[in-house]
CSV table of C-alpha atoms and ligand atoms in Angstrom, one decimal:
chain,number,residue,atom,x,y,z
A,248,UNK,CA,-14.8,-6.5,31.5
A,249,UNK,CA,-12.7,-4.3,34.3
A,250,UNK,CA,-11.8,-6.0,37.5
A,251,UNK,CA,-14.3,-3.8,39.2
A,252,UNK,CA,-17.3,-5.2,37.4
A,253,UNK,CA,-16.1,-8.6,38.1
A,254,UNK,CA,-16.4,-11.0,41.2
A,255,UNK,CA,-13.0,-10.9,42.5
A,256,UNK,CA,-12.0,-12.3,46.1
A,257,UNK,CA,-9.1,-10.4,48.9
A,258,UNK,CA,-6.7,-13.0,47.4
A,259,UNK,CA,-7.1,-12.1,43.8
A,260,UNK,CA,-9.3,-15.2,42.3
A,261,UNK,CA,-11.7,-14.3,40.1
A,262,UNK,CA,-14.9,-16.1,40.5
A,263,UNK,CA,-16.4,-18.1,36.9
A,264,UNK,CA,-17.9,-20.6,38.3
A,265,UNK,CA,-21.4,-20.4,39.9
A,266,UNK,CA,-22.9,-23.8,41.8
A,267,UNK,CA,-26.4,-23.4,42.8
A,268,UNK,CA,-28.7,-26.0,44.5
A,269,UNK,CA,-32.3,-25.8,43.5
A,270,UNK,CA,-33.8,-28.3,46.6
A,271,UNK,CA,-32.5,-29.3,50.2
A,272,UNK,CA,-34.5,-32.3,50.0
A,273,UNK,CA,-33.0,-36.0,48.6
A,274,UNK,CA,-34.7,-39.3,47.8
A,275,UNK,CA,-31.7,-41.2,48.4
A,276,UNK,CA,-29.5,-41.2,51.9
A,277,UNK,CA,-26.1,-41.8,51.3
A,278,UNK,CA,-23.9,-42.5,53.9
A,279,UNK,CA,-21.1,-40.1,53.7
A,280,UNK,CA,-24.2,-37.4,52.9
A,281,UNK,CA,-27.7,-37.9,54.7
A,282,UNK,CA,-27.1,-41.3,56.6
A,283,UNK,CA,-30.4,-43.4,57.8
A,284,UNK,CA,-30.0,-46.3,57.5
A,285,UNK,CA,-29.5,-49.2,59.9
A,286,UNK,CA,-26.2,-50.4,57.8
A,287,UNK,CA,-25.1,-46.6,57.8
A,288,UNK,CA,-25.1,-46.6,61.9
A,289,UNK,CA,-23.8,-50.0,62.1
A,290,UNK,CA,-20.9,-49.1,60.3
A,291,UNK,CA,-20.4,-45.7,61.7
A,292,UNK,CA,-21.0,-47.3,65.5
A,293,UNK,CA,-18.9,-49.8,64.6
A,294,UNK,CA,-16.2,-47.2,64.4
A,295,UNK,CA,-16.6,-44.8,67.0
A,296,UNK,CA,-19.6,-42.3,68.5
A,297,UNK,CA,-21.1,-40.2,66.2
A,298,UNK,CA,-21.6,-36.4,68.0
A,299,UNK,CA,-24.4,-36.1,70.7
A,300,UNK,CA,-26.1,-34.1,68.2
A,301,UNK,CA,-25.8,-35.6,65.3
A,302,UNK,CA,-29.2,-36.5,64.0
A,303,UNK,CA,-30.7,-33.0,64.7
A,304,UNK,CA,-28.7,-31.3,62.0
A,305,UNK,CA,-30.4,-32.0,58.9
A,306,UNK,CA,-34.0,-33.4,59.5
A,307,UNK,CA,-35.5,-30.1,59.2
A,308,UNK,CA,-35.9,-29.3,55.7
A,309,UNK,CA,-36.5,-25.5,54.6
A,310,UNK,CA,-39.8,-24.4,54.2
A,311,UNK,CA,-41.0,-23.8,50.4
A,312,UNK,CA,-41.3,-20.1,51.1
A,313,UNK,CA,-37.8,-19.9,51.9
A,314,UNK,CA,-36.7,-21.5,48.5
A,315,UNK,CA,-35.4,-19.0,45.6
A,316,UNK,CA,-38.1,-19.0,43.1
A,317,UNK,CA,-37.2,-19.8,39.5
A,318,UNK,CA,-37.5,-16.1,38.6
A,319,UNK,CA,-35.0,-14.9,41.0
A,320,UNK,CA,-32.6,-17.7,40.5
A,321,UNK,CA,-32.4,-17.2,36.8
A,322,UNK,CA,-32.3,-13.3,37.5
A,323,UNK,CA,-29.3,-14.2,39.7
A,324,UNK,CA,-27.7,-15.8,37.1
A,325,UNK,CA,-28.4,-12.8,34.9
A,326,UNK,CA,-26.7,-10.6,37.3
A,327,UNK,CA,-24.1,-13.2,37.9
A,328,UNK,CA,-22.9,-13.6,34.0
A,329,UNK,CA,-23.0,-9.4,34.0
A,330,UNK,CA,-19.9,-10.1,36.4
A,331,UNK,CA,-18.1,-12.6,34.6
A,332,UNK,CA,-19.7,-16.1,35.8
A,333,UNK,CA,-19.5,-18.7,33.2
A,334,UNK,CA,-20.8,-21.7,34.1
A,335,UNK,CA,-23.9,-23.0,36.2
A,336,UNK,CA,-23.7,-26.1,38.3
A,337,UNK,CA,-27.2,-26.8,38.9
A,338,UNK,CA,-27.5,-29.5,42.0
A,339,UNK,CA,-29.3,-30.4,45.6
A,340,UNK,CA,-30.0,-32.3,47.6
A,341,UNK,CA,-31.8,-34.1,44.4
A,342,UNK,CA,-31.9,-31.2,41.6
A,343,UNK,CA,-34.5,-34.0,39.9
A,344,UNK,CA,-36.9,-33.7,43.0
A,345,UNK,CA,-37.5,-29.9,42.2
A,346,UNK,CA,-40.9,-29.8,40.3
A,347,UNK,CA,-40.7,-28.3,36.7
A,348,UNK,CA,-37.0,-28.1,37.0
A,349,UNK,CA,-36.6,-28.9,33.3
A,350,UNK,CA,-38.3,-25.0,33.6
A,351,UNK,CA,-35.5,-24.0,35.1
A,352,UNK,CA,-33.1,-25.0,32.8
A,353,UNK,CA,-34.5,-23.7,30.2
A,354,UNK,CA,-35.0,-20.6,30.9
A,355,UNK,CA,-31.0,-20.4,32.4
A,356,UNK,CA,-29.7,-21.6,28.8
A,357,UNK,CA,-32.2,-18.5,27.5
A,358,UNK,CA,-29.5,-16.3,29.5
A,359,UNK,CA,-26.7,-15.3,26.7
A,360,UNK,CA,-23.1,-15.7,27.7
A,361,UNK,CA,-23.9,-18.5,30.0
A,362,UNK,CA,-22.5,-21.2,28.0
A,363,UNK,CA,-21.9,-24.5,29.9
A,364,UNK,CA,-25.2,-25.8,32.6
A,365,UNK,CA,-24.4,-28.8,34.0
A,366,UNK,CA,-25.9,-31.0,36.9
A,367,UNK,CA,-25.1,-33.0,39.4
A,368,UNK,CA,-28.0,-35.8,40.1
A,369,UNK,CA,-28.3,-39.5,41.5
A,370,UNK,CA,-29.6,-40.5,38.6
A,371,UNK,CA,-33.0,-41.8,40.1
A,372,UNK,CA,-36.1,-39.7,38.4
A,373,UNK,CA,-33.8,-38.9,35.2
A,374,UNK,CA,-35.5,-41.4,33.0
A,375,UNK,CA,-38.4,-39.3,33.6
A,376,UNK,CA,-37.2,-36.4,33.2
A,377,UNK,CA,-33.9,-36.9,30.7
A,378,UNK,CA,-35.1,-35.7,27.3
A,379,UNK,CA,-36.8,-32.7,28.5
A,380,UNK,CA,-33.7,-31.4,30.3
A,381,UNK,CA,-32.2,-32.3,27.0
A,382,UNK,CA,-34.4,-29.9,25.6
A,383,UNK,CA,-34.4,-27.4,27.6
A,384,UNK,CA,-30.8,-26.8,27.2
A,385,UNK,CA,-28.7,-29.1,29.8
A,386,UNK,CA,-25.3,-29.5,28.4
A,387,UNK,CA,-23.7,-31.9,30.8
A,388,UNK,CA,-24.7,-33.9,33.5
A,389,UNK,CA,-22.6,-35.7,36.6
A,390,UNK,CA,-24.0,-39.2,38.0
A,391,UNK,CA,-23.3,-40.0,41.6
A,392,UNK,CA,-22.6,-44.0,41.4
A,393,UNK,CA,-20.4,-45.2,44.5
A,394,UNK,CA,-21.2,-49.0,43.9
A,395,UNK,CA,-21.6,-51.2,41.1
A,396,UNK,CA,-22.8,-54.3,43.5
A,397,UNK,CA,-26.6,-54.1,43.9
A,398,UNK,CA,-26.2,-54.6,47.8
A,399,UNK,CA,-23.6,-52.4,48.5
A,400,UNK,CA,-25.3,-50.0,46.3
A,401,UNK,CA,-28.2,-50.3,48.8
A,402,UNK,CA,-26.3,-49.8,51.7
A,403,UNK,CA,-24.3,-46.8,51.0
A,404,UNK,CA,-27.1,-45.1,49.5
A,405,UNK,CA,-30.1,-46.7,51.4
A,406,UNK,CA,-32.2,-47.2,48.2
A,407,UNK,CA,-32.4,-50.7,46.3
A,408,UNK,CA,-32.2,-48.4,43.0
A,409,UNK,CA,-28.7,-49.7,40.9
A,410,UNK,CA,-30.4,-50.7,37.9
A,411,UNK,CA,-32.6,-47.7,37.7
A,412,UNK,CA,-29.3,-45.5,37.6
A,413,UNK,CA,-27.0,-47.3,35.2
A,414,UNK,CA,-30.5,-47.2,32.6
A,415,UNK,CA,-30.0,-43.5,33.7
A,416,UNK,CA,-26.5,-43.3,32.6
A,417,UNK,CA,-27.6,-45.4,29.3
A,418,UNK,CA,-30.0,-43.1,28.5
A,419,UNK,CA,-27.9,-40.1,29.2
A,420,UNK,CA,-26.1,-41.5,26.8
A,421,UNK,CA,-28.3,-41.6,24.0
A,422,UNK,CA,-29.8,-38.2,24.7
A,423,UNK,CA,-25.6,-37.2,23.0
A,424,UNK,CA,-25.0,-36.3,26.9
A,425,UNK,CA,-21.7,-35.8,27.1
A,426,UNK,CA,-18.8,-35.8,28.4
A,427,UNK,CA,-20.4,-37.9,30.7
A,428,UNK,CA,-18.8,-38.0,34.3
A,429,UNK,CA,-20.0,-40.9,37.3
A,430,UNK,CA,-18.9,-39.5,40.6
A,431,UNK,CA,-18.1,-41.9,43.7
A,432,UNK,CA,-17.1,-41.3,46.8
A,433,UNK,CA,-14.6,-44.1,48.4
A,434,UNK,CA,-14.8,-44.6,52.2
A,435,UNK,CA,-12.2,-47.3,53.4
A,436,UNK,CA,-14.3,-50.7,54.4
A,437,UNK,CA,-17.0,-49.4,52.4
A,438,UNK,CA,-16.6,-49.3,48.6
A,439,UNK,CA,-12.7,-48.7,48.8
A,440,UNK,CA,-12.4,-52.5,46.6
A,441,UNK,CA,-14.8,-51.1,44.0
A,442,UNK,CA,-12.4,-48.5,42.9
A,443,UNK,CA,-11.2,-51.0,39.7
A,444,UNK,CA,-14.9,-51.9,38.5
A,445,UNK,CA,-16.0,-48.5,38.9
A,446,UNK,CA,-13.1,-47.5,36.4
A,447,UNK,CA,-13.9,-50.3,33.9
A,448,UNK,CA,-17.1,-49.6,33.8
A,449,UNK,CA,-17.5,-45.7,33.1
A,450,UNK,CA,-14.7,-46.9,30.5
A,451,UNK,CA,-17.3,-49.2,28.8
A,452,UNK,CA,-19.5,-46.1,28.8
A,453,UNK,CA,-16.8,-43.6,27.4
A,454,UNK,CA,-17.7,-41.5,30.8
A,455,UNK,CA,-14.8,-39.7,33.2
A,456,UNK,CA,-14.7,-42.2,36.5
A,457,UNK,CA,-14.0,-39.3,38.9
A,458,UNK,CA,-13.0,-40.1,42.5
A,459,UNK,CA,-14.2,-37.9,45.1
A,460,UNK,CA,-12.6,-37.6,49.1
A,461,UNK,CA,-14.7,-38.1,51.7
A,462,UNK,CA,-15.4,-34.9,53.5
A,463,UNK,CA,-16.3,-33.9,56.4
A,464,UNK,CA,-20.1,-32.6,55.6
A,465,UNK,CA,-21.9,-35.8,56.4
A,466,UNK,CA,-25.3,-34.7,58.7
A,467,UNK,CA,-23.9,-37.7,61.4
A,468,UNK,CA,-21.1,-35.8,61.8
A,469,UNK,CA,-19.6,-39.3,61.5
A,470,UNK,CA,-16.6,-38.5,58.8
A,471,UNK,CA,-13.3,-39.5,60.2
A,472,UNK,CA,-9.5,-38.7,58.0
A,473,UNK,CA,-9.0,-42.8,58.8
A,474,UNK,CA,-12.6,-43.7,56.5
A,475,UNK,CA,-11.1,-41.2,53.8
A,476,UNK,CA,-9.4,-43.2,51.0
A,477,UNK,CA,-6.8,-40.5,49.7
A,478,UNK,CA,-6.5,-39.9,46.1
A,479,UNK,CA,-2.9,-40.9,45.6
A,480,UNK,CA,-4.1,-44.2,47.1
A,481,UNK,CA,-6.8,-44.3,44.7
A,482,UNK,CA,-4.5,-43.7,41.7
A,483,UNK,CA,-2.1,-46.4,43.0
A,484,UNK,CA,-4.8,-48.7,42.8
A,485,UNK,CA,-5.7,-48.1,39.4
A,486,UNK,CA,-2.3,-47.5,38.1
A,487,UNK,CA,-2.0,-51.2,39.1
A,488,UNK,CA,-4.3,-52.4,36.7
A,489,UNK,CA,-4.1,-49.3,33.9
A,490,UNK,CA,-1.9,-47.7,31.8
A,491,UNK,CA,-2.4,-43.6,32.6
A,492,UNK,CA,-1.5,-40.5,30.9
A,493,UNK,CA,-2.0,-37.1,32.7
A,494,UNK,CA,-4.0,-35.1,31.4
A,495,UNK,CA,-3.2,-30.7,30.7
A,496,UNK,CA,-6.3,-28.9,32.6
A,497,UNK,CA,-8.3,-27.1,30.6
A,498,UNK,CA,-8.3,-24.0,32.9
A,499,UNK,CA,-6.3,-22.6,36.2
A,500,UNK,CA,-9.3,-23.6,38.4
A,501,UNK,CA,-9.9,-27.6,37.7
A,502,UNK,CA,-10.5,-29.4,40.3
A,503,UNK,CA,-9.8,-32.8,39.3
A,504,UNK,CA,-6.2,-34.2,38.4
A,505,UNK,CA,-7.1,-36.0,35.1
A,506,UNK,CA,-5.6,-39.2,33.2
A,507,UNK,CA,-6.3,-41.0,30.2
A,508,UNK,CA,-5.9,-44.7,28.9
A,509,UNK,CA,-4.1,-45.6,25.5
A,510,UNK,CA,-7.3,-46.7,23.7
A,511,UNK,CA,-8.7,-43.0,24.6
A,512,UNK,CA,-11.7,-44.8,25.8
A,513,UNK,CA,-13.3,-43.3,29.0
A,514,UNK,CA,-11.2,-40.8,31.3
A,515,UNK,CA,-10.1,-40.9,35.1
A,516,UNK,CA,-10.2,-37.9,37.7
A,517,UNK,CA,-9.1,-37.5,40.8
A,518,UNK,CA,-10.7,-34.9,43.3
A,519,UNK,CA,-8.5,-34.5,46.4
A,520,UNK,CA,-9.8,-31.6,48.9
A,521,UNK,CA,-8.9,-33.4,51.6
A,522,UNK,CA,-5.1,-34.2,50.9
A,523,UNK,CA,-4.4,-32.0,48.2
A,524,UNK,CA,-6.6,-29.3,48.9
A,525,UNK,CA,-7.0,-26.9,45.4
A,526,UNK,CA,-8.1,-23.9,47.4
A,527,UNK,CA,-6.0,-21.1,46.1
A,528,UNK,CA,-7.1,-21.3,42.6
A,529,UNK,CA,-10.8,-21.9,43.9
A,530,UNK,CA,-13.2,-19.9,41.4
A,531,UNK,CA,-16.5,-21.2,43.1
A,532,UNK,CA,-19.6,-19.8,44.3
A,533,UNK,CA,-22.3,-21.2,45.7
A,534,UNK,CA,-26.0,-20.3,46.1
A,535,UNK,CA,-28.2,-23.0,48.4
A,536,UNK,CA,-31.6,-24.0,47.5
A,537,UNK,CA,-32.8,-21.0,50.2
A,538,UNK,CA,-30.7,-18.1,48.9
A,539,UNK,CA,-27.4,-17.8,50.7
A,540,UNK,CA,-24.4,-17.5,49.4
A,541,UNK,CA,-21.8,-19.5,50.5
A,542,UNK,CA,-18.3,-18.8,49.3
A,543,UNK,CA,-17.3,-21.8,50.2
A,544,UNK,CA,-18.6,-25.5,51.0
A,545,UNK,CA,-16.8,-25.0,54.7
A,546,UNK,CA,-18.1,-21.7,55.3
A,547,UNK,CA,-18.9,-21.0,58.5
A,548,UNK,CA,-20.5,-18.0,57.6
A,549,UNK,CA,-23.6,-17.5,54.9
A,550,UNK,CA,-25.0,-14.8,53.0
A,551,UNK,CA,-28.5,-13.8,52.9
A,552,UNK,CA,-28.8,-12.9,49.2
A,553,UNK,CA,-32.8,-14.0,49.4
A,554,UNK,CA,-33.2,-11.1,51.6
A,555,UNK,CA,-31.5,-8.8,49.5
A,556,UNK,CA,-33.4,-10.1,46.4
A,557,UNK,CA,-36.7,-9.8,48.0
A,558,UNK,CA,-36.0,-6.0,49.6
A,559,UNK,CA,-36.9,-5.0,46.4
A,560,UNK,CA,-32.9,-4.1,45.6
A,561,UNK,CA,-31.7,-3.1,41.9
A,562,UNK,CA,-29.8,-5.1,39.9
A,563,UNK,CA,-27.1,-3.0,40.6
A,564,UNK,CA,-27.4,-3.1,44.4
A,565,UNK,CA,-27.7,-7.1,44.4
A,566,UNK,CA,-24.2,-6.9,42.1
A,567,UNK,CA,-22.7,-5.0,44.7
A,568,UNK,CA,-23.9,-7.3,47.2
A,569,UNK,CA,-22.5,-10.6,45.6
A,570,UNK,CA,-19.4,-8.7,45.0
A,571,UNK,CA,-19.3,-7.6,48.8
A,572,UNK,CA,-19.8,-11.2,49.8
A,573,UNK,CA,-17.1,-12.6,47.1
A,574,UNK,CA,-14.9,-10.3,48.9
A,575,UNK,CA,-15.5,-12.4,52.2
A,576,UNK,CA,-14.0,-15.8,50.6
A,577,UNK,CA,-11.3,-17.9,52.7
A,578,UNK,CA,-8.2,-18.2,51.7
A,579,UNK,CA,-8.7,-22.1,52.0
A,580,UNK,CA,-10.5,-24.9,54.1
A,581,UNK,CA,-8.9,-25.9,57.6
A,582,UNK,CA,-9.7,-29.9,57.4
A,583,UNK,CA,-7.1,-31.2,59.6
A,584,UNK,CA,-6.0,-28.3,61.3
A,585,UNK,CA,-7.1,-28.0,65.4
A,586,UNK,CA,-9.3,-25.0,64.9
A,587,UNK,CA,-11.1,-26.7,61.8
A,588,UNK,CA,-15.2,-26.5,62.5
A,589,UNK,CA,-17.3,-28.7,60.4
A,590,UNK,CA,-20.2,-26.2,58.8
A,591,UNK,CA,-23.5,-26.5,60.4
A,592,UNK,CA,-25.0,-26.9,57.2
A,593,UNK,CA,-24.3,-30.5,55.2
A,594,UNK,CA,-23.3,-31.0,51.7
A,595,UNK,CA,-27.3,-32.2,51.1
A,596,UNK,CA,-28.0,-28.5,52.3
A,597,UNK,CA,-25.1,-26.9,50.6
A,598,UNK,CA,-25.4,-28.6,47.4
A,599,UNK,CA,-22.8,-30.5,46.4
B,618,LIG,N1,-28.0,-35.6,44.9
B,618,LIG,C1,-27.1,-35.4,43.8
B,618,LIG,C2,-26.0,-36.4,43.7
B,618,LIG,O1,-25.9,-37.2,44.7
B,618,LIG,O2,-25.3,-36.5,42.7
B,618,LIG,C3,-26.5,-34.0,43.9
B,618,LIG,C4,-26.1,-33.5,45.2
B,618,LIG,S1,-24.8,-34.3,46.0
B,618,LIG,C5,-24.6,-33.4,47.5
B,618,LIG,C6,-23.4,-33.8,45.0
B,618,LIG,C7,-22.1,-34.6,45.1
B,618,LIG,O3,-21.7,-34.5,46.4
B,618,LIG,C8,-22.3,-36.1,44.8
B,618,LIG,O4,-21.4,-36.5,43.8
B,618,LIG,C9,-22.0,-36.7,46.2
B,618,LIG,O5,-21.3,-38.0,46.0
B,618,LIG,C10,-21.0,-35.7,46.8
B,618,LIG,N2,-21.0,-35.8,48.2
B,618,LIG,C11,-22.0,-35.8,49.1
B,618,LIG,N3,-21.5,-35.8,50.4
B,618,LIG,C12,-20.2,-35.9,50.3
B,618,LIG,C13,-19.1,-36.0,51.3
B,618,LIG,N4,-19.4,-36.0,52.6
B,618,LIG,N5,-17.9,-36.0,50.8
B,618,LIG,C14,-17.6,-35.9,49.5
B,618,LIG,N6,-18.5,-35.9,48.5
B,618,LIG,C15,-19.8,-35.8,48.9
B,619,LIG,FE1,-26.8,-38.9,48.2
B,619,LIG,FE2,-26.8,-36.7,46.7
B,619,LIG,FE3,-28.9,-37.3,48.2
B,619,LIG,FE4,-26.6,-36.6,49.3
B,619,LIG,S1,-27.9,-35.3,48.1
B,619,LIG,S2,-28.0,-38.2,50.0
B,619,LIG,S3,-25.1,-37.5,47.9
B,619,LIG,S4,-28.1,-38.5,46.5
């Protein structure tokens, strides 16, 4: 494939890595995400004022029309792996809450050349749904589990639901899911003495524990650098209590620092954006549940590729597009710089 057939960026990256978000809507409300609850405020008030207009920015969800149909996200994908995308993240909001999304799946893994689709879920509905996904094709899937203590489960997520997601992860299991990764997000005061447990127990499940950094694309517009537990601090932590060996990355564009333990049971990875940011060897696109392309999760800007798509455009003309867009990418994310803006749009919006 020649560099001009592929997706490559003003700074030379060469996009493989396509994340699309099939729903804007969630059936959980994390705190660092979609924050409802009473506890959530509390703890945020506790802290300082959220922004006067917090609370408006994610309450409207997207109309169905506006949401890319199965048929032109797959033919996206199909027009996508023509210019050297790889793999498919397939996420939300809840990816699970999408009706027939096993559909979906399957007819993505139909596309040849596409050879890794993973997904990013809280676990909720997968009991339902886990086999068929199976099925259909799903090679991997991600668990968001911040808290292994049913009530501060409840509180940073706002659902009662801890049990229903570690039968989740069980079952993932036995479907042959794997490698199996649990996600958590650490805020100081929050979760930040569940770091240990968390590692034990994707250990006892052969799963990757990968630590997240809190960002700043929480719909309060609460997020604060003093709530974000930094990654070396994670890694301290757990170095106190494990023996670590750093793992080679696979590829250029991995995200997480990795580690294993001497037993070679279970994995640990770190993902830093906010301290370590991994921008320049960024190969990530992303496509939201309404059709924009986003070339990055802090874009200010989006594209309207469901416009394109729905202009009647060739596949040609929509390759040119996404080529034109990919062209647009930011050299890197401004957290903690003066001029940094957080995007309008949250991570529930963006997909994750
Ligand atoms: N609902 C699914 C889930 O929670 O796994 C998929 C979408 S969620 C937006 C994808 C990932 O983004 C989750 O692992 C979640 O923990 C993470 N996330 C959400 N808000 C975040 C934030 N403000 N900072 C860092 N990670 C965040
Ligand atoms: Fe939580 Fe994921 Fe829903 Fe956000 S999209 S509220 S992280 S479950």
């Amino acid at each position: 494939m020649s560099r001009n057939s592929q997706l490559v960026d003003s700074h030379g990256r060469i996009i493989r890595d396509l994340r699309v978000s099939v729903t804007d809507r969630c059936n959980f409300r994390c705190m660092y995400c979609l924050p409802e609850t009473e506890e959530a405020a509390n703890f945020y008030l506790n802290r300082f004022q959220p922004a006067a207009d917090s609370i408006k920015i994610n309450r409207e969800w997207q109309p169905q029309s506006r949401m890319l149909t199965f048929e032109e996200i797959a033919r996206f994908v199909r027009i996508g792996r023509d210019l050297g995308i790889q793999k498919i993240r397939l996420t939300g909001g809840e990816p699970l809450l999408r009706k027939d999304f096993e559909k979906l799946v399957g007819m993505l893994a139909k596309i040849d050349g596409i050879h890794d689709i993973a997904m990013t879920t809280n676990g909720f509905l997968f009991k339902q749904k886990g086999k068929a996904l199976r099925d259909a094709g799903l090679s991997r899937v991600s668990f968001s589990l911040d808290s292994l203590d049913r009530e501060n489960f409840a509180k940073i997520t706002g659902r009662d639901a801890l049990s229903n997601v570690c039968e989740s992860i069980d079952l993932a299991i036995t479907l042959g899911f794997s490698p199996l990764k649990i996600n958590a997000v650490i805020i100081k005061g929050v979760n930040d003495h569940e770091v240990v447990e968390l590692v034990r127990f994707a250990r006892s499940k052969g799963a990757s524990m990968r630590f997240i950094e809190f960002m700043p694309l929480d719909s309060n517009r609460a997020w604060q650098k003093e709530l974000v537990m930094k990654g070396n601090e994670i890694l301290e932590v757990v170095k106190r209590h494990f023996e670590l060996t750093p793992k080679i990355p696979v590829n250029a564009s991995e995200t997480a620092k990795r580690w294993g333990f001497p037993d070679g049971k279970g994995e640990l990875g770190i993902i830093a954006p906010v301290s370590e940011p991994f921008c320049g060897h960024c190969n990530r696109l992303r496509l939201t549940a309404d059709g924009q392309l986003r070339t990055c999760l802090f874009s200010l800007n989006e594209h309207d590729l469901r416009g394109v798509l729905r202009a009647g455009s060739s596949d040609e003309e929509v390759a040119l597009y996404a080529q034109s867009v990919v062209l647009q990418k930011e050299a890197g994310h401004r957290i903690g710089q003066k001029d940094f803006a957080q995007p309008l749009r949250t991570m529930s919006c963006i997909g994750g």
